PDB file of C-alpha atoms in Angstrom:
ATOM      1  CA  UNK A  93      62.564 229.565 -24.583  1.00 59.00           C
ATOM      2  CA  UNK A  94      65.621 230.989 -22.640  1.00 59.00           C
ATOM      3  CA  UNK A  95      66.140 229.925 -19.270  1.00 55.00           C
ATOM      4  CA  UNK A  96      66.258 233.533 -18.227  1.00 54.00           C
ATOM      5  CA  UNK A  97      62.886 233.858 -19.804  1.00 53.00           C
ATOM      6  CA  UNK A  98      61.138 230.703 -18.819  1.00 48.00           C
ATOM      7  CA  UNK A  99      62.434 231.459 -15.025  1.00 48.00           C
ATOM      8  CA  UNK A 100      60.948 235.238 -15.368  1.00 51.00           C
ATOM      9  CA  UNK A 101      57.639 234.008 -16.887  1.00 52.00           C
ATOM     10  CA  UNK A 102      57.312 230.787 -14.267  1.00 48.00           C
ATOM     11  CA  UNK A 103      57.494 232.940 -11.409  1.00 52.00           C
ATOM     12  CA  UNK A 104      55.063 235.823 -13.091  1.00 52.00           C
ATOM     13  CA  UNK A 105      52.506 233.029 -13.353  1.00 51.00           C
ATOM     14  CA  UNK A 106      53.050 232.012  -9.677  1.00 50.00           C
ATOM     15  CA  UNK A 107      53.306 235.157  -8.020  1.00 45.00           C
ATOM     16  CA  UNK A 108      49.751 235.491  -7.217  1.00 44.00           C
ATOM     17  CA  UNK A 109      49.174 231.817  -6.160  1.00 43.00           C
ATOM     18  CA  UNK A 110      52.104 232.409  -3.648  1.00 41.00           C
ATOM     19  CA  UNK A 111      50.533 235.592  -2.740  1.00 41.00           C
ATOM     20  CA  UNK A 112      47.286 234.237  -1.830  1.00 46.00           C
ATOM     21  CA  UNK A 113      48.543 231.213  -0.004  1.00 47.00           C
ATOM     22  CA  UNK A 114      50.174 233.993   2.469  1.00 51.00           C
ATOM     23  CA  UNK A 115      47.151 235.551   2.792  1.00 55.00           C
ATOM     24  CA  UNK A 116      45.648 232.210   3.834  1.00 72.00           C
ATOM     25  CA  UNK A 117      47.369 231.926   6.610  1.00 84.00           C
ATOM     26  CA  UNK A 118      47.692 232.674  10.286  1.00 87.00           C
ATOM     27  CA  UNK A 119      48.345 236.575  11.343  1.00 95.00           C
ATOM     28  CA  UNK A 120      51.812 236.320  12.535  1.00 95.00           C
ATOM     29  CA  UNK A 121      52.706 236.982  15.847  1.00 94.00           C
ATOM     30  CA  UNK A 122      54.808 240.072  14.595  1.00 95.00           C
ATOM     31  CA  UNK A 123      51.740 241.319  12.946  1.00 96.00           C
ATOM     32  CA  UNK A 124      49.505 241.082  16.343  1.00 98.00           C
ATOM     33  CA  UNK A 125      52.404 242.778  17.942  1.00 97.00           C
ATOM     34  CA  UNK A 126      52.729 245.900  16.134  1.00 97.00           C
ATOM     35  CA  UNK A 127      48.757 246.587  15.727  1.00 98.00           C
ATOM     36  CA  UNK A 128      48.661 245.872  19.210  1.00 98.00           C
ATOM     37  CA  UNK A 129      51.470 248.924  19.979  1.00 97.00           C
ATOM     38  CA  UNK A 130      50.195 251.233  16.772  1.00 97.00           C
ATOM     39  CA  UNK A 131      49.577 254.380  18.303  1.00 97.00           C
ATOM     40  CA  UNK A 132      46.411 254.966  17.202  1.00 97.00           C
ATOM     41  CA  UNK A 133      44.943 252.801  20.021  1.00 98.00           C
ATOM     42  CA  UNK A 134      43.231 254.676  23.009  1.00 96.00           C
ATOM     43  CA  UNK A 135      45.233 254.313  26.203  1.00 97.00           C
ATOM     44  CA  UNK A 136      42.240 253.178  28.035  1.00 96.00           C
ATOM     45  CA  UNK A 137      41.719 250.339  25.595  1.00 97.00           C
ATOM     46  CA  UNK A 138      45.215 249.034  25.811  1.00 98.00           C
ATOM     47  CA  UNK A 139      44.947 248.840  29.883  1.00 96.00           C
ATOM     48  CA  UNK A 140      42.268 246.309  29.074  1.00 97.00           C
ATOM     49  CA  UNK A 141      44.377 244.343  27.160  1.00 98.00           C
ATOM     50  CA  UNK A 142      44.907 242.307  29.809  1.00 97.00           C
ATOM     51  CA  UNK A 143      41.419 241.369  30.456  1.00 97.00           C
ATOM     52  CA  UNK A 144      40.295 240.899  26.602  1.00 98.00           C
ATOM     53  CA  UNK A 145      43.062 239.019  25.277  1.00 98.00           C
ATOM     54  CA  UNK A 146      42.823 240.162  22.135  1.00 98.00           C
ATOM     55  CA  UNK A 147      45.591 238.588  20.776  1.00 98.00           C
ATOM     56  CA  UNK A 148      44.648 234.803  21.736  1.00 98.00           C
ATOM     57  CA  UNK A 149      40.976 235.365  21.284  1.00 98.00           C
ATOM     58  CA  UNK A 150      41.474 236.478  17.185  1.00 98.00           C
ATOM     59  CA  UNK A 151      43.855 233.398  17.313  1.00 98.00           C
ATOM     60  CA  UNK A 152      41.063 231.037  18.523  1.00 98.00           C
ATOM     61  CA  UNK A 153      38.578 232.527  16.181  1.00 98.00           C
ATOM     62  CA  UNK A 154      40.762 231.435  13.256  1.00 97.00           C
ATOM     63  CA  UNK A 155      41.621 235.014  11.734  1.00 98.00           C
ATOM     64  CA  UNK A 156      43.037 235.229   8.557  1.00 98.00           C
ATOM     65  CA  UNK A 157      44.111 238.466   6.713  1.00 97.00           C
ATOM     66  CA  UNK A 158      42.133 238.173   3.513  1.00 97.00           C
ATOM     67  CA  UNK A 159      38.788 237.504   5.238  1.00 98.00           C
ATOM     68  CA  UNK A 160      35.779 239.561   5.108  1.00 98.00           C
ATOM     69  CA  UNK A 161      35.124 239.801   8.853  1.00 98.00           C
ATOM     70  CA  UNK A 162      31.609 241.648  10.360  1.00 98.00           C
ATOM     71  CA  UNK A 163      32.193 242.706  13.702  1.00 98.00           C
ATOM     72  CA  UNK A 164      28.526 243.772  15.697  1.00 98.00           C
ATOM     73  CA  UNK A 165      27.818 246.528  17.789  1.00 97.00           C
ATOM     74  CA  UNK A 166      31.533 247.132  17.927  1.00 97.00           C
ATOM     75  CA  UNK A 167      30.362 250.262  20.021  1.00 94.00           C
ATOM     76  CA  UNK A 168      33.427 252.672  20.500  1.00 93.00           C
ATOM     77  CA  UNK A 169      35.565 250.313  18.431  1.00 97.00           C
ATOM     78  CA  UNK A 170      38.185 248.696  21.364  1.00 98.00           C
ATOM     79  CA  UNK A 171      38.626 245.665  18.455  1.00 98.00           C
ATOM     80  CA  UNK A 172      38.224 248.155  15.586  1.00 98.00           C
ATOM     81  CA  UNK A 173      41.488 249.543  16.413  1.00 98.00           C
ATOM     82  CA  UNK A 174      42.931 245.958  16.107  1.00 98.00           C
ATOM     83  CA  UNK A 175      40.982 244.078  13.530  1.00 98.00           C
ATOM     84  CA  UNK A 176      40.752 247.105  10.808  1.00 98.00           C
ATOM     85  CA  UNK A 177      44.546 247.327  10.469  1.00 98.00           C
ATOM     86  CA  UNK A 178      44.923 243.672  10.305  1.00 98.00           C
ATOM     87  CA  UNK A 179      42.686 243.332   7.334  1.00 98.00           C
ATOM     88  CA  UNK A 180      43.406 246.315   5.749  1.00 96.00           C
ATOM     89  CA  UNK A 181      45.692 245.062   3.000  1.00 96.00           C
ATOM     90  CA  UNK A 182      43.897 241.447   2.024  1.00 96.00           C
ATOM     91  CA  UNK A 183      40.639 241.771   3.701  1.00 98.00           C
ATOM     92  CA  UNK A 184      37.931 243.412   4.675  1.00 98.00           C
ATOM     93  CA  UNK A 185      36.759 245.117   7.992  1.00 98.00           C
ATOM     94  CA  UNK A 186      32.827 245.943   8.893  1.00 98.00           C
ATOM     95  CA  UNK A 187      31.653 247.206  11.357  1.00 98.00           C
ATOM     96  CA  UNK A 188      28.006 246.187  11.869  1.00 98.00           C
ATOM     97  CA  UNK A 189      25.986 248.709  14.316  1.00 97.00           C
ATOM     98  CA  UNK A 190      22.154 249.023  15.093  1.00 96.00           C
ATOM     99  CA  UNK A 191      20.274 251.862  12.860  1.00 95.00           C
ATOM    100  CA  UNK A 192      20.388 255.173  14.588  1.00 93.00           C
ATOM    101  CA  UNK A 193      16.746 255.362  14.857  1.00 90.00           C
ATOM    102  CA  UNK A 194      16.817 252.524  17.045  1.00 89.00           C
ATOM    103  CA  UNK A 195      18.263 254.238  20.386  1.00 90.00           C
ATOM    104  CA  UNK A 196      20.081 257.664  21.038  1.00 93.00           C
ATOM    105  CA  UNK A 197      22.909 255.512  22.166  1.00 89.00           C
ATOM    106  CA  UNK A 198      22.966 253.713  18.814  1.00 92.00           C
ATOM    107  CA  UNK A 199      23.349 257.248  17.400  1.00 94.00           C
ATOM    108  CA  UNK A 200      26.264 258.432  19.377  1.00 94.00           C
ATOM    109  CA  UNK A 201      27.952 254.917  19.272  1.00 93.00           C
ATOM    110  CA  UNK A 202      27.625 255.143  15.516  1.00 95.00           C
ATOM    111  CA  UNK A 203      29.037 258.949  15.815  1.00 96.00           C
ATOM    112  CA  UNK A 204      31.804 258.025  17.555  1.00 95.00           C
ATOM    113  CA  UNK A 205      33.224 254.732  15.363  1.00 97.00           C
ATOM    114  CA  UNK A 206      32.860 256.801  12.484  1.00 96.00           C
ATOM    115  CA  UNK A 207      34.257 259.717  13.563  1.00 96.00           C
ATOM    116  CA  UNK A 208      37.496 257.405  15.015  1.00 96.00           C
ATOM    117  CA  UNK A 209      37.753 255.860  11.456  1.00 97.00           C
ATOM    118  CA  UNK A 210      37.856 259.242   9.861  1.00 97.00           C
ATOM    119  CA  UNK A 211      40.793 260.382  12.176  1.00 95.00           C
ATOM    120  CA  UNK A 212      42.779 257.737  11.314  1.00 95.00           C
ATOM    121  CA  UNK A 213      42.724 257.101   7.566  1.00 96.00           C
ATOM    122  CA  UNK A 214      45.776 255.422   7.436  1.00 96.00           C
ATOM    123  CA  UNK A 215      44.333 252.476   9.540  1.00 97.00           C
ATOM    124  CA  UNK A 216      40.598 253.028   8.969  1.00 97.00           C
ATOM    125  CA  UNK A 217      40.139 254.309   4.990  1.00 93.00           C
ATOM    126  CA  UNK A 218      39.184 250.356   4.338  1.00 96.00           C
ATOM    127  CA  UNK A 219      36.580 249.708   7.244  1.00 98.00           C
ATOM    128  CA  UNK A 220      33.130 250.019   6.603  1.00 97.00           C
ATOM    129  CA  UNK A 221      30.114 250.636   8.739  1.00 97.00           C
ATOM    130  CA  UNK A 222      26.841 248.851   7.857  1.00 97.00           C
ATOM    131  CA  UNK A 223      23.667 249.709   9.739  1.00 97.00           C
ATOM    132  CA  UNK A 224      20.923 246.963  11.004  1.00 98.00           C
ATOM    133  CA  UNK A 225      17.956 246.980  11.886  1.00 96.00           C
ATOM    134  CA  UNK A 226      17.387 245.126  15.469  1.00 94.00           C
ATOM    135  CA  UNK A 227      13.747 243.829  14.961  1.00 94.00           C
ATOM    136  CA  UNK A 228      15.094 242.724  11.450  1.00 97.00           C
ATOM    137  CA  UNK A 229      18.857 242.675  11.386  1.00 98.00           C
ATOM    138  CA  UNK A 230      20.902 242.246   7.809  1.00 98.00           C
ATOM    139  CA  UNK A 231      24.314 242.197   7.731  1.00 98.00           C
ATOM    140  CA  UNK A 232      24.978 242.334   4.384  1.00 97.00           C
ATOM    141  CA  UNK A 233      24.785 240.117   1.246  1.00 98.00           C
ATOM    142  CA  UNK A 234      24.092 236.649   2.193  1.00 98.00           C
ATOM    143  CA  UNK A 235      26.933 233.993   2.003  1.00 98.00           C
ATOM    144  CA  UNK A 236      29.250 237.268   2.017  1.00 98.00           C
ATOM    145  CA  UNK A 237      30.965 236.958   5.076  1.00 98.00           C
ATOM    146  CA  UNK A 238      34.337 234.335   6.541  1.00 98.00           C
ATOM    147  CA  UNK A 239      33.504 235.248   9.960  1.00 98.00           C
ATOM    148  CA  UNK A 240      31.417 237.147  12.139  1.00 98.00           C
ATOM    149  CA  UNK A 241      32.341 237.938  15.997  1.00 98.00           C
ATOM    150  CA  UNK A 242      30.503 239.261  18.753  1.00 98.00           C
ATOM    151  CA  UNK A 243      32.426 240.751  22.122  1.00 98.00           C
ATOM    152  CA  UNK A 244      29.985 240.725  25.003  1.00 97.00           C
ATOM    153  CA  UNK A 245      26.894 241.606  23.231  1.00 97.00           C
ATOM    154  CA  UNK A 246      24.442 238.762  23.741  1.00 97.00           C
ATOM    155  CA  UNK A 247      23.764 239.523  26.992  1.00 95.00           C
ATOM    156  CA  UNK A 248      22.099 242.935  25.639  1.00 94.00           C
ATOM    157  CA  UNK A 249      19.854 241.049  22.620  1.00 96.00           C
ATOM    158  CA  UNK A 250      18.511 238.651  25.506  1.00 95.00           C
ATOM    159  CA  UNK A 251      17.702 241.567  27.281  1.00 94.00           C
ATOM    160  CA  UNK A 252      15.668 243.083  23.820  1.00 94.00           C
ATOM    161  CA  UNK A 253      14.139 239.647  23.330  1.00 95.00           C
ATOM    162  CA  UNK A 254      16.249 239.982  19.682  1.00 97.00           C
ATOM    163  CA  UNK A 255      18.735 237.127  20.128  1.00 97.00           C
ATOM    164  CA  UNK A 256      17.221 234.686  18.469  1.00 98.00           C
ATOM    165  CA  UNK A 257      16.879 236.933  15.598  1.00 98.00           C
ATOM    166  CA  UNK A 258      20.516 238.419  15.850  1.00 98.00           C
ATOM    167  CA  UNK A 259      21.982 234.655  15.515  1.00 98.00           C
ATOM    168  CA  UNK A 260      19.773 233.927  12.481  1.00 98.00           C
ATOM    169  CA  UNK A 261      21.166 236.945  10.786  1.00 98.00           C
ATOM    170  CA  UNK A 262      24.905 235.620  11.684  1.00 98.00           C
ATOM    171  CA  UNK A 263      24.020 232.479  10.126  1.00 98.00           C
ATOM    172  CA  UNK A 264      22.625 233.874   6.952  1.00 98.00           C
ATOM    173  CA  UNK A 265      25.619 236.464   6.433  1.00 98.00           C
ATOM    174  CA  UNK A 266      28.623 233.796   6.973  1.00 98.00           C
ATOM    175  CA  UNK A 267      29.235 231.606   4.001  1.00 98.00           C
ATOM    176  CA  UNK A 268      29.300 228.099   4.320  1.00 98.00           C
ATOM    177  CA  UNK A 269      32.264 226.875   6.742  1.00 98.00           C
ATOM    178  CA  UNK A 270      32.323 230.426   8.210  1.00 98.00           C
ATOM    179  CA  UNK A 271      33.232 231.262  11.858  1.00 98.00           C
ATOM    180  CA  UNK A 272      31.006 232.596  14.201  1.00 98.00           C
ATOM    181  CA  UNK A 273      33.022 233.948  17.217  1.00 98.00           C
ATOM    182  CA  UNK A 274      31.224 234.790  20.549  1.00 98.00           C
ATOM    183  CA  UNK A 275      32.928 236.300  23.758  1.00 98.00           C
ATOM    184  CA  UNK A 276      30.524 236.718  26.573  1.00 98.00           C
ATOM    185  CA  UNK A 277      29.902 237.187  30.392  1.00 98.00           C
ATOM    186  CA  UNK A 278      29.853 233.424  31.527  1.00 98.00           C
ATOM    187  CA  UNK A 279      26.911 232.880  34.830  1.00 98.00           C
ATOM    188  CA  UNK A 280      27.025 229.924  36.650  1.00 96.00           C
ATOM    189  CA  UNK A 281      25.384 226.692  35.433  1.00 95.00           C
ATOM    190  CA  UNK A 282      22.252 226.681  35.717  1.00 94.00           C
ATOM    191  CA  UNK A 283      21.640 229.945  35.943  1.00 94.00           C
ATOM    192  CA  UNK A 284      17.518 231.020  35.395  1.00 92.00           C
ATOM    193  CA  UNK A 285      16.451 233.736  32.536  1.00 89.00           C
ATOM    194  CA  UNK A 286      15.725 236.092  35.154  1.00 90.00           C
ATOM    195  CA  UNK A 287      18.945 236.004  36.570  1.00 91.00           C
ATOM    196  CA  UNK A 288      20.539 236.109  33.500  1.00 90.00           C
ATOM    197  CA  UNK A 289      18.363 238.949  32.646  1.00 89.00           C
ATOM    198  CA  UNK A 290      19.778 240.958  36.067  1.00 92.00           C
ATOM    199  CA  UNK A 291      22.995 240.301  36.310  1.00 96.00           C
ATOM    200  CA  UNK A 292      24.158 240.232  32.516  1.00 96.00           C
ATOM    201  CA  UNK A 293      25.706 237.068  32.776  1.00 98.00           C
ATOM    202  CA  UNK A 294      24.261 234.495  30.561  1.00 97.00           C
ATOM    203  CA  UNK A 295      25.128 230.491  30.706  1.00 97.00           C
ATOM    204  CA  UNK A 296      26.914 228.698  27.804  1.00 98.00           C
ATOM    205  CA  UNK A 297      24.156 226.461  27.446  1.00 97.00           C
ATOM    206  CA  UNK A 298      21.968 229.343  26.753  1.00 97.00           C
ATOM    207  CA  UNK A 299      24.252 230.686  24.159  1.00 98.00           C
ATOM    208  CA  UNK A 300      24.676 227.403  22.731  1.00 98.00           C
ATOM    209  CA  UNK A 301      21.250 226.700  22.236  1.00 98.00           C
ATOM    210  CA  UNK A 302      20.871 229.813  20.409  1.00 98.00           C
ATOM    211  CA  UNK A 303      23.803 229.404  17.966  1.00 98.00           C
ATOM    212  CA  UNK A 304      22.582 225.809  17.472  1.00 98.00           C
ATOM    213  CA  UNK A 305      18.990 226.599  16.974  1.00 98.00           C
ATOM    214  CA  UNK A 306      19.870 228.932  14.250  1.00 98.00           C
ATOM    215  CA  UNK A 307      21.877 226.709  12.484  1.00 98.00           C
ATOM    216  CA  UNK A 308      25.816 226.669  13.389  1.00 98.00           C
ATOM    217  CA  UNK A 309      27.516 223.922  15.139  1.00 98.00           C
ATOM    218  CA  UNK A 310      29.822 224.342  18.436  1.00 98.00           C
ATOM    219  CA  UNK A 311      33.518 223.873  17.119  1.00 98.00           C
ATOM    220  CA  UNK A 312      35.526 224.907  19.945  1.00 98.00           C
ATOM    221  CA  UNK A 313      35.011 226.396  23.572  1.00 98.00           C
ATOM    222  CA  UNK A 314      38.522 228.124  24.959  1.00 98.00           C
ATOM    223  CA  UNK A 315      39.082 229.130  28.654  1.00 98.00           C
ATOM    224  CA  UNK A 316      41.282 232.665  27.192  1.00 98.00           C
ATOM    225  CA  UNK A 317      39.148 234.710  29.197  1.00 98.00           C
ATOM    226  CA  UNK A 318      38.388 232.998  31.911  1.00 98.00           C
ATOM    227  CA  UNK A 319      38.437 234.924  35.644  1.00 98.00           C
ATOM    228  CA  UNK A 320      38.240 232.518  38.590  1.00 98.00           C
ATOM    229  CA  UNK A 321      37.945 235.723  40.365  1.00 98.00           C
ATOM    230  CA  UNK A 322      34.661 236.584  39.352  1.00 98.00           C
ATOM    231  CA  UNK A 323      32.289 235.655  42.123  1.00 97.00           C
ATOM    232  CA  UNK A 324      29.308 236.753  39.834  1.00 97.00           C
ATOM    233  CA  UNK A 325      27.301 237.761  43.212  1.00 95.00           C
ATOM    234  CA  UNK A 326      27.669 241.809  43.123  1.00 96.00           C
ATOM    235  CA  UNK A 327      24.508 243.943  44.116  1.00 94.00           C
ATOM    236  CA  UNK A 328      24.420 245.598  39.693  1.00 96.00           C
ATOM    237  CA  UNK A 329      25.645 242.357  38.322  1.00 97.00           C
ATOM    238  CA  UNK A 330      28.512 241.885  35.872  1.00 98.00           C
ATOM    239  CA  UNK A 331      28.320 245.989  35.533  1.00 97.00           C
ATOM    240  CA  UNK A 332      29.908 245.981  39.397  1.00 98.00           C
ATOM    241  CA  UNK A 333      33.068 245.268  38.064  1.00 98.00           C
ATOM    242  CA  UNK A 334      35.637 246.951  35.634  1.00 97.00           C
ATOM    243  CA  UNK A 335      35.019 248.943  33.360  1.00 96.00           C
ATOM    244  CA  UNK A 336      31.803 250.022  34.129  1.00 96.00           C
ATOM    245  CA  UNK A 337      31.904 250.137  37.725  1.00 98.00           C
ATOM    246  CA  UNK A 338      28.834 250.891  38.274  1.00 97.00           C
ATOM    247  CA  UNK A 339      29.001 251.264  42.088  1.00 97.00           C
ATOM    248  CA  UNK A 340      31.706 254.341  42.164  1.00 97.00           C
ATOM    249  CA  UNK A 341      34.107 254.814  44.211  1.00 97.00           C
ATOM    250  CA  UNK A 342      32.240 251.991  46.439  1.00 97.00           C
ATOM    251  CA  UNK A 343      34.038 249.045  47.128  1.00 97.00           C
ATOM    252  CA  UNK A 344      35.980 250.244  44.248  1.00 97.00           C
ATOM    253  CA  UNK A 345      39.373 248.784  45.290  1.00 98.00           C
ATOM    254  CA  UNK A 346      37.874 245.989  45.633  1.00 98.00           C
ATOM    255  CA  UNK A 347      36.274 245.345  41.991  1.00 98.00           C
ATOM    256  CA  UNK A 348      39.194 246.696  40.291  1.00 97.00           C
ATOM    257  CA  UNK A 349      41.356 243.645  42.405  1.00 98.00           C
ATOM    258  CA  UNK A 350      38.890 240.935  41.180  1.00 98.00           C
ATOM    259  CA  UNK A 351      39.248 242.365  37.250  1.00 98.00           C
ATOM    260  CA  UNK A 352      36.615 242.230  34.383  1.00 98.00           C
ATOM    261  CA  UNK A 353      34.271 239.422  34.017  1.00 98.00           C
ATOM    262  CA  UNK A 354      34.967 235.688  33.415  1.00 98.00           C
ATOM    263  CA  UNK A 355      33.892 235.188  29.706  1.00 98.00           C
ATOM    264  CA  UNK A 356      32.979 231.933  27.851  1.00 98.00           C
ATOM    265  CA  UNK A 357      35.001 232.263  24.442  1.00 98.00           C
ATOM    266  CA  UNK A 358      33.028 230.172  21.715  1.00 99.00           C
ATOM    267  CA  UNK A 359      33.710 229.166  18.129  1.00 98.00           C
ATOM    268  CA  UNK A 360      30.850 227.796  16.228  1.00 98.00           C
ATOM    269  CA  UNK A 361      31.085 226.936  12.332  1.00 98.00           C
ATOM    270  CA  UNK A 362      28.787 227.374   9.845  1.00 98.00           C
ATOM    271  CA  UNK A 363      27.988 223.920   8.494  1.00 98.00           C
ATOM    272  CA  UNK A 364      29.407 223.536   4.563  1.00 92.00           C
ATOM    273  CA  UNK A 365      26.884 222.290   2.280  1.00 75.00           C
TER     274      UNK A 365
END
């Protein structure tokens, strides 16, 4: 064979293998840089930036750009805008959100991420939305899914009583060695279930014990969104503070000074058969 040849047919045969050990690894910092700029994103979400680290949290989590990745209850989509153009290309972006039937704010939050997906096609045509059931979530095939991440949501299934459940479902969904990432409003140690259940804030412990009692196994814990700030004493709990501010315009100055919550930041791992 000529060398011209040989070098035109070694490098058609490993074109693909060089193309999927890209994909393999880490989002570049470039990459995080321009989603998190892209236009498309709502000016109140990228005020919050700030707060959510978005950047460092997807970094902690492990994100790759060919992985399937299930985001639930992504509600009006603040990490849609971020993790749907990152996996466009390689991967693949869902969006899992509770069945319509189950609340009229399920409805309109499903409304609204598909109607943001549709007006940007060029950063949304790959995204898909999946619906769930609460009492009986499935997110999809099982064994389907790299990783599956959560932004302050557990407090909301503890409320339901459907944590347990919701954490099962994670587990069955992720194949094995799959990420499960969880960001949530961290209470004080030692915090009771009825506290929890008022002021939104849950305890890592709890949140542990539920990841680990449906299967997965603590990896990592990060401090990324930490807030020494957060006294976690306000008269509406964790919804007292930015962005909800629940209270108004009272005390508002104040709130807004002391900044959103301080969130545990957890990465647990499916175990690999």
């Amino acid at each position: 064979m000529k060398p011209a040849l040989l070098a035109l047919t070694l490098s058609a045969l490993l074109a693909p293998a060089l193309a999927h050990a890209a994909d393999a690894q880490p989002i570049s910092a470039a990459q995080y840089a321009e989603v998190l700029k892209g236009t498309w994103r709502a000016p109140q979400n990228v005020v919050r930036d700030v707060y959510r680290h978005p950047q460092q949290s997807l970094q902690f989590f492990g994100l790759r750009p060919n992985q399937t990745v299930i985001e639930i209850t992504p509600g009006s989509g603040w990490y849609s805008e971020l993790l749907a153009p990152l996996l466009k290309d390689h991967g693949h972006y869902i969006a899992a959100v509770q069945a319509p039937t189950a609340s009229d704010y399920a409805r309109k939050s499903e409304e609204t991420l598909k109607a943001k997906f549709a007006a940007t096609p060029a950063q949304y045509a790959k995204a898909q939305v999946v619906e769930f059931d609460p009492k009986a979530p499935v997110l999809g095939k099982p064994g389907s899914a790299d990783t599956v991440l959560t932004f302050r949501n557990v407090h909301n299934w503890v409320l339901a009583d459907t944590a347990p459940l919701m954490f099962e479902s994670f587990f069955k969904v992720l194949k094995p060695g799959g990420v499960l990432g969880v960001v949530d409003h961290r209470a004080k140690d030692g915090s009771s279930l009825d506290e929890i259940k008022h002021s939104g804030y849950l305890t890592t412990a709890y949140v542990v014990k539920l990841a680990t009692d449906a299967g997965f196994k603590l990896e990592e814990k990060s401090e990324i969104n930490a807030n020494p700030k957060d006294t976690k004493d306000y008269p509406e709990g964790v919804w007292t503070l930015p962005p909800a501010l629940t209270l108004g315009e009272k005390d508002k100055a104040k709130y807004v000074a002391i900044g959103e919550s301080d969130r545990m930041t957890l990465r647990f791992v499916k175990p690999a058969k």
